[in-house]
XYZ file of C-alpha atoms in Angstrom:
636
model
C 32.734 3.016 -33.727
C 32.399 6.882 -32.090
C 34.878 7.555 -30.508
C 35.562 6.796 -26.634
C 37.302 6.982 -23.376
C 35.889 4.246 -21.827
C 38.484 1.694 -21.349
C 35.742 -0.898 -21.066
C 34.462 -0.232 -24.483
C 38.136 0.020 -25.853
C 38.961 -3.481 -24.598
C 35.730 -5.306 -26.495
C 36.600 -3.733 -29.369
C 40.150 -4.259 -29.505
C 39.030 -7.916 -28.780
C 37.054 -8.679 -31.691
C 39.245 -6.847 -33.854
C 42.011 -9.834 -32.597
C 39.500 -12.138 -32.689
C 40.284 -13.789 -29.262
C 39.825 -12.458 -25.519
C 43.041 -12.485 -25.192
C 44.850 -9.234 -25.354
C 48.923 -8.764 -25.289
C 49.124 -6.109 -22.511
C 51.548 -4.075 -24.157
C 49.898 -4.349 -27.488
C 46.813 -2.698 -26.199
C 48.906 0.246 -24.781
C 50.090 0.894 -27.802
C 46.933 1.149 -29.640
C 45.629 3.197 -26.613
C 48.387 5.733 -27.219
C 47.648 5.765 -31.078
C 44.100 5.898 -30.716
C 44.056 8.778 -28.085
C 46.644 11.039 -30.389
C 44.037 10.542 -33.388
C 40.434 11.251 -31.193
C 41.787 13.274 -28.769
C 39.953 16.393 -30.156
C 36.558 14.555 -29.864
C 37.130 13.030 -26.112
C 38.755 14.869 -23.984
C 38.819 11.969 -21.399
C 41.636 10.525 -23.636
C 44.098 13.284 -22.626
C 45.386 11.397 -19.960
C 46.608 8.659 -22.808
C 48.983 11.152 -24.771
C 52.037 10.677 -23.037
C 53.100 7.455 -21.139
C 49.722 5.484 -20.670
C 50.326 2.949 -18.645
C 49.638 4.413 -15.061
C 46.334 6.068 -15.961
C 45.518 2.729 -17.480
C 46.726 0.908 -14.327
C 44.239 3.051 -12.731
C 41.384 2.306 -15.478
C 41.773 -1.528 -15.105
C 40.853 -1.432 -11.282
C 37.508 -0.734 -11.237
C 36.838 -3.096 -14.383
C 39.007 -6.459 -12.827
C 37.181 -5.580 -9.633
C 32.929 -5.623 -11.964
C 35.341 -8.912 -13.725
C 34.475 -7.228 -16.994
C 38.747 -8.305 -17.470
C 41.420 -10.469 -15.392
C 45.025 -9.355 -15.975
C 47.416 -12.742 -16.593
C 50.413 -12.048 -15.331
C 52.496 -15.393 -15.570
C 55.224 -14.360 -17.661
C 56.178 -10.666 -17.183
C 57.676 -10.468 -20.586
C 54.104 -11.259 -22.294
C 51.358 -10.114 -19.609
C 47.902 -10.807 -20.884
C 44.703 -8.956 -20.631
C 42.012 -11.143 -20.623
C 38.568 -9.614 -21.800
C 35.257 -11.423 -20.791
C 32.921 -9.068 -23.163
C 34.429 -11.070 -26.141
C 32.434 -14.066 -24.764
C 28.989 -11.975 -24.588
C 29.022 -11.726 -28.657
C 30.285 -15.502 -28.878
C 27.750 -16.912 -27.326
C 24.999 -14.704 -27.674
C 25.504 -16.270 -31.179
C 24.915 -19.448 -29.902
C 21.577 -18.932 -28.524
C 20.348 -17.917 -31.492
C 21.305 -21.320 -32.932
C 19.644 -22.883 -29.839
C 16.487 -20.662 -30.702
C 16.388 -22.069 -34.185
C 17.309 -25.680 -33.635
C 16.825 -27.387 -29.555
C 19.600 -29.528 -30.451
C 22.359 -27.020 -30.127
C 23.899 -27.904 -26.343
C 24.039 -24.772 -24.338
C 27.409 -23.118 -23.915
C 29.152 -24.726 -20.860
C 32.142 -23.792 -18.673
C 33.617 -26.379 -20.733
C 33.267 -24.178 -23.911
C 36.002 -21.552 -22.223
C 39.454 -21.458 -22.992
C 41.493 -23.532 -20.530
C 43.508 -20.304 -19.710
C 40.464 -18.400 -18.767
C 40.930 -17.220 -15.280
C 37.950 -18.262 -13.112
C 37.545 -15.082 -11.510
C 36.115 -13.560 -14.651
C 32.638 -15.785 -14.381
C 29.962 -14.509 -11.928
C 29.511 -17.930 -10.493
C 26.097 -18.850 -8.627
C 23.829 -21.670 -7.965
C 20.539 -21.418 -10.833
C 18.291 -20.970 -7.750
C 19.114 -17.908 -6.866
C 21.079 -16.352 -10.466
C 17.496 -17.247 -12.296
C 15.374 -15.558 -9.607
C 17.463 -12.385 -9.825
C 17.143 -12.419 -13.651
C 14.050 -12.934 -13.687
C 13.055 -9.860 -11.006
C 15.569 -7.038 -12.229
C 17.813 -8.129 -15.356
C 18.968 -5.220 -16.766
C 21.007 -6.581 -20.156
C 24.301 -5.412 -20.730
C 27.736 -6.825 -22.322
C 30.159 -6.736 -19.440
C 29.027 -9.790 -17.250
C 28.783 -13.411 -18.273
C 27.491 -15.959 -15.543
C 28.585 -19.503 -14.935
C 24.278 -21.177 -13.926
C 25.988 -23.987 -11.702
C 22.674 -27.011 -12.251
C 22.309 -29.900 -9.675
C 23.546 -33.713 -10.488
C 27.559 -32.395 -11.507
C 26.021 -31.350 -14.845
C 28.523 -28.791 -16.525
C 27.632 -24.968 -15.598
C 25.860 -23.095 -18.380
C 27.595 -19.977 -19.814
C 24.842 -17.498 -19.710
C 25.879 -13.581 -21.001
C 24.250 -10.605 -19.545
C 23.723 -9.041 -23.045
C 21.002 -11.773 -23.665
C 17.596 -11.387 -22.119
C 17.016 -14.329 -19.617
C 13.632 -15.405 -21.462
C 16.118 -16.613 -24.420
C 17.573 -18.704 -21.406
C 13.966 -19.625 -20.635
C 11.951 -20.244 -24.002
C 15.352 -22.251 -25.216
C 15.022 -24.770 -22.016
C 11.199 -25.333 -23.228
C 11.528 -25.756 -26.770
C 15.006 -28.273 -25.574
C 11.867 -29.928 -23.402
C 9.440 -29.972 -25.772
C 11.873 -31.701 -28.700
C 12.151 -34.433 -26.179
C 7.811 -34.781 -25.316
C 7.816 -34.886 -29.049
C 9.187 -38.370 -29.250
C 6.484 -41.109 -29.429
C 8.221 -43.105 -26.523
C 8.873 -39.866 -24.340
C 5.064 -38.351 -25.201
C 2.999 -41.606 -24.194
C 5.206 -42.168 -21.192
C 4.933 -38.752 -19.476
C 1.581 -38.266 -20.231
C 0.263 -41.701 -18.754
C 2.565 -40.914 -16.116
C 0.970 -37.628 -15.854
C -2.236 -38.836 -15.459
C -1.838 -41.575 -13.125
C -0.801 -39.083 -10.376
C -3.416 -36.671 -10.925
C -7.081 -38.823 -11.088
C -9.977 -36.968 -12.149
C -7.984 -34.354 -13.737
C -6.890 -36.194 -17.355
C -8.885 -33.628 -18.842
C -6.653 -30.490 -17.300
C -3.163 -32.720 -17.930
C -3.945 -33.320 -21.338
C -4.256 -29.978 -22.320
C -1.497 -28.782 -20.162
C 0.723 -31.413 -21.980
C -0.587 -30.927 -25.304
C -0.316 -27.167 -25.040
C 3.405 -27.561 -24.059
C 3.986 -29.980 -26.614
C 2.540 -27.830 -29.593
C 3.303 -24.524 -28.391
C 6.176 -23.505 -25.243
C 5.833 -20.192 -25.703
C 1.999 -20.288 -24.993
C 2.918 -22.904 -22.306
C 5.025 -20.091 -20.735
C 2.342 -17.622 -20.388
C -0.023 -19.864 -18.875
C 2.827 -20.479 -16.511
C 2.296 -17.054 -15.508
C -1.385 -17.107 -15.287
C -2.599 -20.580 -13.772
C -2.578 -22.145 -11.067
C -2.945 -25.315 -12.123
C 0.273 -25.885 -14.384
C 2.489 -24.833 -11.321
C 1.603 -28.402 -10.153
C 1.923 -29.837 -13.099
C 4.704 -28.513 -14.121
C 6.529 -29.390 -10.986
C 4.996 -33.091 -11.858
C 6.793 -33.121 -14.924
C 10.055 -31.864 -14.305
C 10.423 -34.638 -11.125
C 9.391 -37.537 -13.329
C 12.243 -36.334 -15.832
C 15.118 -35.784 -13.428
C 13.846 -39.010 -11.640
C 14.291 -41.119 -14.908
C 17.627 -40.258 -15.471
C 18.619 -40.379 -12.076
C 19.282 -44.007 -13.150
C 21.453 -43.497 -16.019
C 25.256 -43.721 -14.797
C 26.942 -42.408 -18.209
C 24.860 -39.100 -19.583
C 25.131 -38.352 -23.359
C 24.891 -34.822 -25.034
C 21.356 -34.686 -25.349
C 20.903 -36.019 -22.005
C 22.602 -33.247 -20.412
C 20.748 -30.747 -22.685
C 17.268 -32.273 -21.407
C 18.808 -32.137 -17.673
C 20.071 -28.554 -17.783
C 16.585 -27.510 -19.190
C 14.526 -29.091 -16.591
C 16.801 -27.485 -13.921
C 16.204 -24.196 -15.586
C 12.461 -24.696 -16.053
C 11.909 -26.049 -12.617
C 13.258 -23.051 -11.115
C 11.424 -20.467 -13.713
C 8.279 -22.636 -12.129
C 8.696 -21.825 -8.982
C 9.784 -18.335 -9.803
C 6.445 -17.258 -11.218
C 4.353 -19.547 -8.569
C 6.087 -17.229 -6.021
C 4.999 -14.352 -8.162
C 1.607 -15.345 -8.917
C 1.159 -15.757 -4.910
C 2.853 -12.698 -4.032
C -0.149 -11.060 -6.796
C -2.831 -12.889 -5.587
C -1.767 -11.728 -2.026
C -1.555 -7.899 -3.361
C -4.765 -7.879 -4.978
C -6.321 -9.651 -1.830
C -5.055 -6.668 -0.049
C -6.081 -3.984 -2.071
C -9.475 -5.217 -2.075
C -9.194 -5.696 2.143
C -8.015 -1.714 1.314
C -11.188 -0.897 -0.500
C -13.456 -2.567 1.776
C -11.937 -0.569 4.985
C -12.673 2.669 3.402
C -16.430 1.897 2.701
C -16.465 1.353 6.621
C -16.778 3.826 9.222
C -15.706 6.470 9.401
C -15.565 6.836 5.750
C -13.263 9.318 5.075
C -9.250 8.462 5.733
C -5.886 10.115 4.739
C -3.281 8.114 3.697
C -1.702 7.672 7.268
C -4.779 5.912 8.200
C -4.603 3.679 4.911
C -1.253 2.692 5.420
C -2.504 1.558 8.414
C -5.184 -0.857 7.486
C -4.862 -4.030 8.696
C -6.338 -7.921 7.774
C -8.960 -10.042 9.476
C -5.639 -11.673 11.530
C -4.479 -7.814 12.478
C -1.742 -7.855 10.046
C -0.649 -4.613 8.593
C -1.733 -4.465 4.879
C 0.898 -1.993 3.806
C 4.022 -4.690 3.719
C 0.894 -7.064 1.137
C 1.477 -5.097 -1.708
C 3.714 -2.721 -2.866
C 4.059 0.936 -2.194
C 3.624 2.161 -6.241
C 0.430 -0.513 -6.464
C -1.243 1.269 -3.653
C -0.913 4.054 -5.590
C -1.823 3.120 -8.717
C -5.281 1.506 -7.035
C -5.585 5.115 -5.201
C -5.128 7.207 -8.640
C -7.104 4.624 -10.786
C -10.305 5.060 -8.005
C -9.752 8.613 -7.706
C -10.021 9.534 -11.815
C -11.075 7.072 -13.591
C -14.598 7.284 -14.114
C -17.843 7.120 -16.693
C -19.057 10.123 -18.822
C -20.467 12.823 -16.897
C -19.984 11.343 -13.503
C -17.136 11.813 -10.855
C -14.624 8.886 -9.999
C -15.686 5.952 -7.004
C -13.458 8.024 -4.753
C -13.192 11.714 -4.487
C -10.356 13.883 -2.247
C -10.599 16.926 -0.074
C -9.220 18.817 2.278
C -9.644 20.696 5.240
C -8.454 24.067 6.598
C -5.309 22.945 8.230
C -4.592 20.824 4.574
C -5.243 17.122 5.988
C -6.262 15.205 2.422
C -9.109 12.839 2.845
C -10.256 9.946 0.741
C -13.826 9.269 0.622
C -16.062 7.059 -1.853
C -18.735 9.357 -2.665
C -21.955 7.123 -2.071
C -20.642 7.899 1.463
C -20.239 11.727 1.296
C -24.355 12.278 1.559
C -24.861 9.857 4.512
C -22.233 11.071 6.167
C -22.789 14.781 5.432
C -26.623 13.825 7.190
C -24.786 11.997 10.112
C -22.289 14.338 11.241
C -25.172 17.221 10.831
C -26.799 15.264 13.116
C -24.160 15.046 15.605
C -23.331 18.368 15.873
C -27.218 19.437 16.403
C -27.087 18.807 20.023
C -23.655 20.105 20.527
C -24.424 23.616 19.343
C -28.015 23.936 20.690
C -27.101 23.391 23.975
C -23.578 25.738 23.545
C -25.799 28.334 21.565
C -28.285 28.038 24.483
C -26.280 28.688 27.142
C -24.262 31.647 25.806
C -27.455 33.254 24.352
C -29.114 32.922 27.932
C -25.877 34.598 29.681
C -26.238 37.400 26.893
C -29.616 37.887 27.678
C -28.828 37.805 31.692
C -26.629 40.695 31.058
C -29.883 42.503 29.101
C -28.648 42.121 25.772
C -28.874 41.063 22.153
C -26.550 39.518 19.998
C -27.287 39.847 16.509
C -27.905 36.645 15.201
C -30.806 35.926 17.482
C -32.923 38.527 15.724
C -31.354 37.879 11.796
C -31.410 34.902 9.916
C -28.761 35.614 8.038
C -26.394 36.375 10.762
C -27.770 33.375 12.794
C -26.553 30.999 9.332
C -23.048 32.695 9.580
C -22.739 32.052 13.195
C -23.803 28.597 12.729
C -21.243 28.576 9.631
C -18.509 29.528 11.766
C -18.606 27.284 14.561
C -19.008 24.355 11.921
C -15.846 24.799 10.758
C -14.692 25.005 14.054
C -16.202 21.985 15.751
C -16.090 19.664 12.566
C -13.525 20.703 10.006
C -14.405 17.680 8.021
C -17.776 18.474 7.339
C -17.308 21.840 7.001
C -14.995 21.083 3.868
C -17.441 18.391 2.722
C -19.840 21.019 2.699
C -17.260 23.542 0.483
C -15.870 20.728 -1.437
C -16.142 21.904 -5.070
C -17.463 18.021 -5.701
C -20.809 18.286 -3.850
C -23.066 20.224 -6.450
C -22.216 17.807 -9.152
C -22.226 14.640 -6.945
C -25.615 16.065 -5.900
C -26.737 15.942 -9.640
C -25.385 12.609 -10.209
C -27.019 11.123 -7.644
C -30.606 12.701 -8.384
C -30.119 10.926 -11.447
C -28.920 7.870 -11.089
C -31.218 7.658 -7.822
C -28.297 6.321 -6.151
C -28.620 5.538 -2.130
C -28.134 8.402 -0.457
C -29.489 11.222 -2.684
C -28.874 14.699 -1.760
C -33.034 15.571 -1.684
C -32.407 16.776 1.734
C -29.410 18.593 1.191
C -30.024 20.787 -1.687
C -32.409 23.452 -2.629
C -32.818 23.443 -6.578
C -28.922 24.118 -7.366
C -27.809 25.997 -3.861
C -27.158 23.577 -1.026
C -29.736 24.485 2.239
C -28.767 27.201 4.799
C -26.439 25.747 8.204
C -29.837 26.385 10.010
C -31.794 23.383 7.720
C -28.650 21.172 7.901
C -28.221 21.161 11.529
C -32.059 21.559 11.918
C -31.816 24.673 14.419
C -34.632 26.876 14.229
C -33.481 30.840 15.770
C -36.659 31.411 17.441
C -36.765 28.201 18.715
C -33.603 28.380 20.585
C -34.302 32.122 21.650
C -37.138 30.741 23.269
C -35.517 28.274 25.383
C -32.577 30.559 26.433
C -35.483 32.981 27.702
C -37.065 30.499 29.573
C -34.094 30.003 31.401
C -33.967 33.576 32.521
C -35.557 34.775 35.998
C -39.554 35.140 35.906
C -38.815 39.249 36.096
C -37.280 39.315 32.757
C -40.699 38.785 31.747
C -41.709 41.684 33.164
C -41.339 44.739 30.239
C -41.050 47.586 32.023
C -39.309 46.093 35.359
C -36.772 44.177 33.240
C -36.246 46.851 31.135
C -35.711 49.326 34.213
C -33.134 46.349 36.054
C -31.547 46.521 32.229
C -31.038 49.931 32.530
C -29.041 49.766 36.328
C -27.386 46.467 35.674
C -25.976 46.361 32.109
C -22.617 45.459 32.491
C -19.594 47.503 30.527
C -19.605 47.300 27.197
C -16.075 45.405 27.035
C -17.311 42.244 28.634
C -20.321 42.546 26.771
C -18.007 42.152 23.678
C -15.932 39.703 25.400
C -18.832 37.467 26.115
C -20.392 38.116 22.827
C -17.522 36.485 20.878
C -17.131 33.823 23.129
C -17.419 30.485 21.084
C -19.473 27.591 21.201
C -16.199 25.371 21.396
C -15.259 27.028 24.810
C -18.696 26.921 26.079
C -18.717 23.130 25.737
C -15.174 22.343 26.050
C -14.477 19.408 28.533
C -11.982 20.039 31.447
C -9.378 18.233 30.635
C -7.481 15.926 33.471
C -3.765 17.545 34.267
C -1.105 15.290 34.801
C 0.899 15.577 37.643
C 3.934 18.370 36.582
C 6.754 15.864 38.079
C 6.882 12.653 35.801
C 9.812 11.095 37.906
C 7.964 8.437 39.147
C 5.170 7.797 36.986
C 2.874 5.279 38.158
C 1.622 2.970 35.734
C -2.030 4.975 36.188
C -0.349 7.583 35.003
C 0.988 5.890 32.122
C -2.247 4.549 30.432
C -4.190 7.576 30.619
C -1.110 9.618 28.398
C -1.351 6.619 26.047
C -5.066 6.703 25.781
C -4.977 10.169 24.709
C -2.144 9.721 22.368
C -4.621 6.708 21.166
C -7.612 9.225 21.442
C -5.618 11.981 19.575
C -5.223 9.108 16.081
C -8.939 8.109 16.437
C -10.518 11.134 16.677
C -11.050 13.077 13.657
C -10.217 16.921 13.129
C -12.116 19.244 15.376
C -14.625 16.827 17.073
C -13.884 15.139 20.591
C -14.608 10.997 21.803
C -17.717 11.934 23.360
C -19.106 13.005 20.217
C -17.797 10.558 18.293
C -19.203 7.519 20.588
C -22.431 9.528 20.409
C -22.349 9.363 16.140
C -21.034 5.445 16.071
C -24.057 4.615 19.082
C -26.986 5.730 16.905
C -25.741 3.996 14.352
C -25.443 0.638 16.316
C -28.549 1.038 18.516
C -31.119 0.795 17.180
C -34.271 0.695 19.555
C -36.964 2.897 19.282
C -38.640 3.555 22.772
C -36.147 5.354 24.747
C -36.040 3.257 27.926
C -34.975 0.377 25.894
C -32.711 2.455 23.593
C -31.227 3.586 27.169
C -31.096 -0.237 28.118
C -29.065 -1.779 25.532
C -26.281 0.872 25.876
C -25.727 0.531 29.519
C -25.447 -3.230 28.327
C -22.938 -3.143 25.895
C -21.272 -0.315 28.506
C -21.152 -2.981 31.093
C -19.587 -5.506 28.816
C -17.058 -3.719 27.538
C -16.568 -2.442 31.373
C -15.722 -5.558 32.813
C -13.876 -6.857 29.947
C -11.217 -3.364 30.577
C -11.084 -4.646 34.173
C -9.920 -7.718 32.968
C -7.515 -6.713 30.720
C -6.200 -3.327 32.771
C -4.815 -6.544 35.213
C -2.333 -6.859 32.701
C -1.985 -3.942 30.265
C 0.840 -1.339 30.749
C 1.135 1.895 28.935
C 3.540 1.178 26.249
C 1.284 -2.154 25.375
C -1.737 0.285 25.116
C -1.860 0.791 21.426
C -4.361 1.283 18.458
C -2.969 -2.095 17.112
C -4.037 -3.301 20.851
C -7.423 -1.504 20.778
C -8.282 -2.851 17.686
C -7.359 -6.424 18.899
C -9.244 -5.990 21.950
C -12.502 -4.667 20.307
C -12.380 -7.155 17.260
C -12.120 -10.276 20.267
C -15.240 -8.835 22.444
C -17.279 -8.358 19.167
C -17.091 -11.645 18.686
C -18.561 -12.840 21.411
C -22.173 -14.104 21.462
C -23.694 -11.095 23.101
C -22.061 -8.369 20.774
C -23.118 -10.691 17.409
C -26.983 -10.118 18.349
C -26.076 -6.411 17.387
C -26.351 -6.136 13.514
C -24.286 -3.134 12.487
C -21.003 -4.544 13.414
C -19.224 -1.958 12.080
C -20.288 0.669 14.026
C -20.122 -1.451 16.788
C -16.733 -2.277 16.505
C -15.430 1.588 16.435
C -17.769 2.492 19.264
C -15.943 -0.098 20.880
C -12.842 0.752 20.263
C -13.568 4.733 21.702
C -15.139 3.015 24.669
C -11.943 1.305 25.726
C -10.178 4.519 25.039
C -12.506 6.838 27.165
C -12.993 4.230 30.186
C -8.579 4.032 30.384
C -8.559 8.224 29.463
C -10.539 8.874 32.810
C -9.743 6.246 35.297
């Protein structure tokens, strides 16, 4: 053995050198001193050990009585014992590996101690809970050995932590299946078997034979089917039931016993595990089918909080490192010369999205068309002021300059598709598409290899929208000469000119926002739902864009009518519903209760209703909804 300061180690050693686990106390001093004179070169730690060891011993043995790796026996002062419980861990290991070769071996019981063994050495605890632990996190080492206290006063099993607990677990099988062997066991638990479960014989006769011929295969089925949870749980109650009426047990009878208690629980171990799977991959897939719904593209605050069909959070259904595994397995894996199901970007101020990309195209076309209105009235307006003031800006003459302006106040207004648009994915996806002639292909987006100027994607034609800012203007501005003589008296000065030249198409059609009082004092509860609507409004919106616009996107989508008056029509319908449901629920609603959990509950109920399920894109319906609410509470 290399040499060592660690006391622990020392003691095990020094143990099956004596060949028992117990240790004269002054014995082992003495060999400490000896063995720290002759290693102290190689381990420093043993300095301490040179001179009188018995105080930095003292202080060595604490932390190991108190992790009951020893017990000090201290009956007779004259002969004070160390008593060392790793001895036990190569003992019995031993015996398991009898057990493994022949099911007849007993297990090791308390019974199989030493009389003097203190008690306090044994990590005692009932098999329901010691198994389950094992069985989740065992982490096999040769300090601990556990006393498995099993139901019906049968003796505790000796269990050491150096031995994997599926030795524990394969041994109470193979003890199981020497009993089923037996012609008189085999019949009898098998018709048994089948009585209780009619019109399965097929499914128990497999399960038994399976068992029978081969536990270890038995076991992984455990793992895998539903089906021999039941059955197994079948099987060990018959046994235990059986002897439930034998008074005096024998050996093997005890053997059988302790097995089915350790089975029984290893059962319902991995049914708990097999449901706590099914319920993680049942929630990865709810997590998959949220982000193919609107809006599409989500960071991982917004994943996290996904919720059920019930409205309960996804994030405590499966584990933390799973969700991230699904994320990285969606994000790269993929098939030659294509990109992965979901691709990432960001935007300017570094928010990370997750989008799948048959989505990036139809939204790309969506938000383009969103933002069409918004900057032809904005560039409208400003470019008719400019002209009031008898001047030119250059992008209403250049195309060029008119596809930089409209550049610019994309990434302004919509930061999401302005990075969509950058995104280093888009060519290729573009390509991909084309030829895989997947929905949404890019036809519309691309020319050859270069994606189309702002002025195609937002369909904005420059002369069209100098035209209409001229019409606006007074009938004298018509006039050549007379406008150009009023041009020449009332040009204003050249700083506001610049001034209103740079002035952006996000102030032009920025809302005036409501100011709350300054004194919060006595907030009335008024008040208090419209600041929690626009904390609500703040988490729903995306980057850059505002509720108005958004409600605008998600009610094309949703309405669907073609003539205008009855487009018109079915909005103020589903307006008035969702109206007088708020009036409703604002009876009762304060502004802490006012949450997107809340929202979302409200919205999900009134889509439910008759009148909503006539509409066929629920899920565009259901987010409209949702802003609605928030925009009706916002500005009451």
């Amino acid at each position: 053995m290399a040499a060592t300061s660690d006391m622990g180690v020392l003691l095990r050693f020094y143990a099956s050198k004596q060949k028992s686990p117990f240790i004269l106390y002054s014995a082992f001093v003495d060999y400490v001193k000896r063995y720290a004179a002759k290693n102290v070169e190689e381990q420093e730690g043993l300095v301490p050990y040179l001179g009188d060891p018995t105080a930095p011993l003292e202080a060595a043995f604490a932390p190991l009585i108190e992790s009951k790796q020893i017990a000090i026996i201290d009956t007779n002062p004259a002969k004070k014992i160390i008593f060392v419980t790793g001895y036990f861990n190569a003992t019995f290991a031993e015996r398991y590996k009898e057990i493994k070769s022949n099911a007849t071996v007993p297990f090791p019981t308390i019974q199989d101690m030493p009389k003097q063994t203190p008690s306090e050495v044994l990590i005692k605890s009932e098999y329901t809970e010691i198994i389950f632990d094992l069985l989740k996190n065992q982490k096999p080492d040769d300090k601990n050995l556990y006393a498995i206290i099993v139901p019906m006063n049968l003796p505790s099993i000796i269990f050491p932590g150096n031995v994997p607990v599926s030795v524990l677990v394969n041994a109470s099988l193979e003890k199981m299946q020497h009993m089923l062997e037996k012609d008189e066991y085999h019949d009898y638990y098998l018709k048994k078997l089948r009585i209780s479960n009619p019109g399965k014989e097929i499914s128990v006769k497999n399960f038994f034979s399976q068992f029978v011929k081969a536990p270890e295969e038995a076991l992984q089925s455990l793992k895998n089917s539903a089906d021999c949870f039941y059955f197994w749980g079948q099987l060990c109650y018959f046994i235990k039931q059986d002897y439930e009426k034998v008074k005096d047990f024998t050996q093997e009878d005890v053997n059988v016993l302790q097995a089915v208690a350790i089975s029984e629980i290893v059962t319902s171990f991995y049914k708990n595990e097999s449901a706590k799977n099914q319920q993680q991959e049942n929630a990865l897939k709810t997590v998959q089918m949220h982000l193919k719904q609107p809006p599409y593209f989500f960071t991982m605050d917004g994943i996290l909080k996904f919720t059920d069909a019930k409205g309960v959070p996804l994030q405590g259904q499966y584990k933390d490192e799973a969700l991230k595994e699904f994320l990285q397995k969606e994000t790269t894996d993929a098939m030659a010369n294509e990109l992965p199901n979901l691709l990432v970007f960001k935007t300017a101020s570094g928010a990370r999205y997750f989008i799948y990309k048959e989505k990036v195209f139809p939204l790309i076309i969506r938000m383009c068309n969103e933002l069409h209105d918004t900057i032809n009235d904005a560039l409208t307006r400003e470019w008719y002021e400019v002209l009031l003031n008898y001047d030119k800006l250059k992008e209403m003459t250049d195309e060029a300059a008119f596809n930089a302006r409209l550049e610019r106040e994309v990434e302004k207004l919509s930061p999401v598709l302005y990075a969509l648009l950058n995104a280093t994915f888009l060519s290729v996806l573009n390509v991909e598409m084309a030829r895989t002639n997947k929905s949404g292909n890019s036809a519309n987006l691309f020319l050859g290899e270069n994606l189309m100027p702002y002025s195609h994607l937002l369909m904005l034609n420059r002369q069209t929208l100098l035209a209409n800012a001229r019409i606006l203007l007074p009938f004298w501005y018509t006039i050549p000469i007379f406008s150009w003589l009023l041009g020449l008296f009332n040009k204003k000065p050249q700083k506001k000119k610049k001034q209103g030249a740079k002035q952006s198409v996000a102030a032009v059609t920025e809302d005036v926002e409501e100011r709350r009082p300054s004194s919060h004092k006595n907030e009335s509860r008024k008040d208090s739902l419209i600041h929690a609507a626009k904390k609500v409004e703040e988490n729903l919106i995306p980057e850059g864009s505002s509720i108005e616009r958004e409600m605008n996107s998600y009610k094309k989508q949703w309405n669907k009518m073609i003539t205008k008056q009855a487009y018109l029509n079915l909005t103020e319908d589903v307006n008035s519903l969702i109206r007088d449901y708020m009036r409703k629920v604002l009876r009762t609603i304060s502004g802490k209760s006012f949450t997107i959990d809340r929202i979302q509950d409200l919205a999900e109920t009134l889509c439910k209703t008759p009148n909503m399920q006539k509409i066929t894109d629920q899920d565009s319906l259901y987010v409209y909804v949702q802003l609605y609410m928030v925009y009706l509470v916002k500005n009451l």
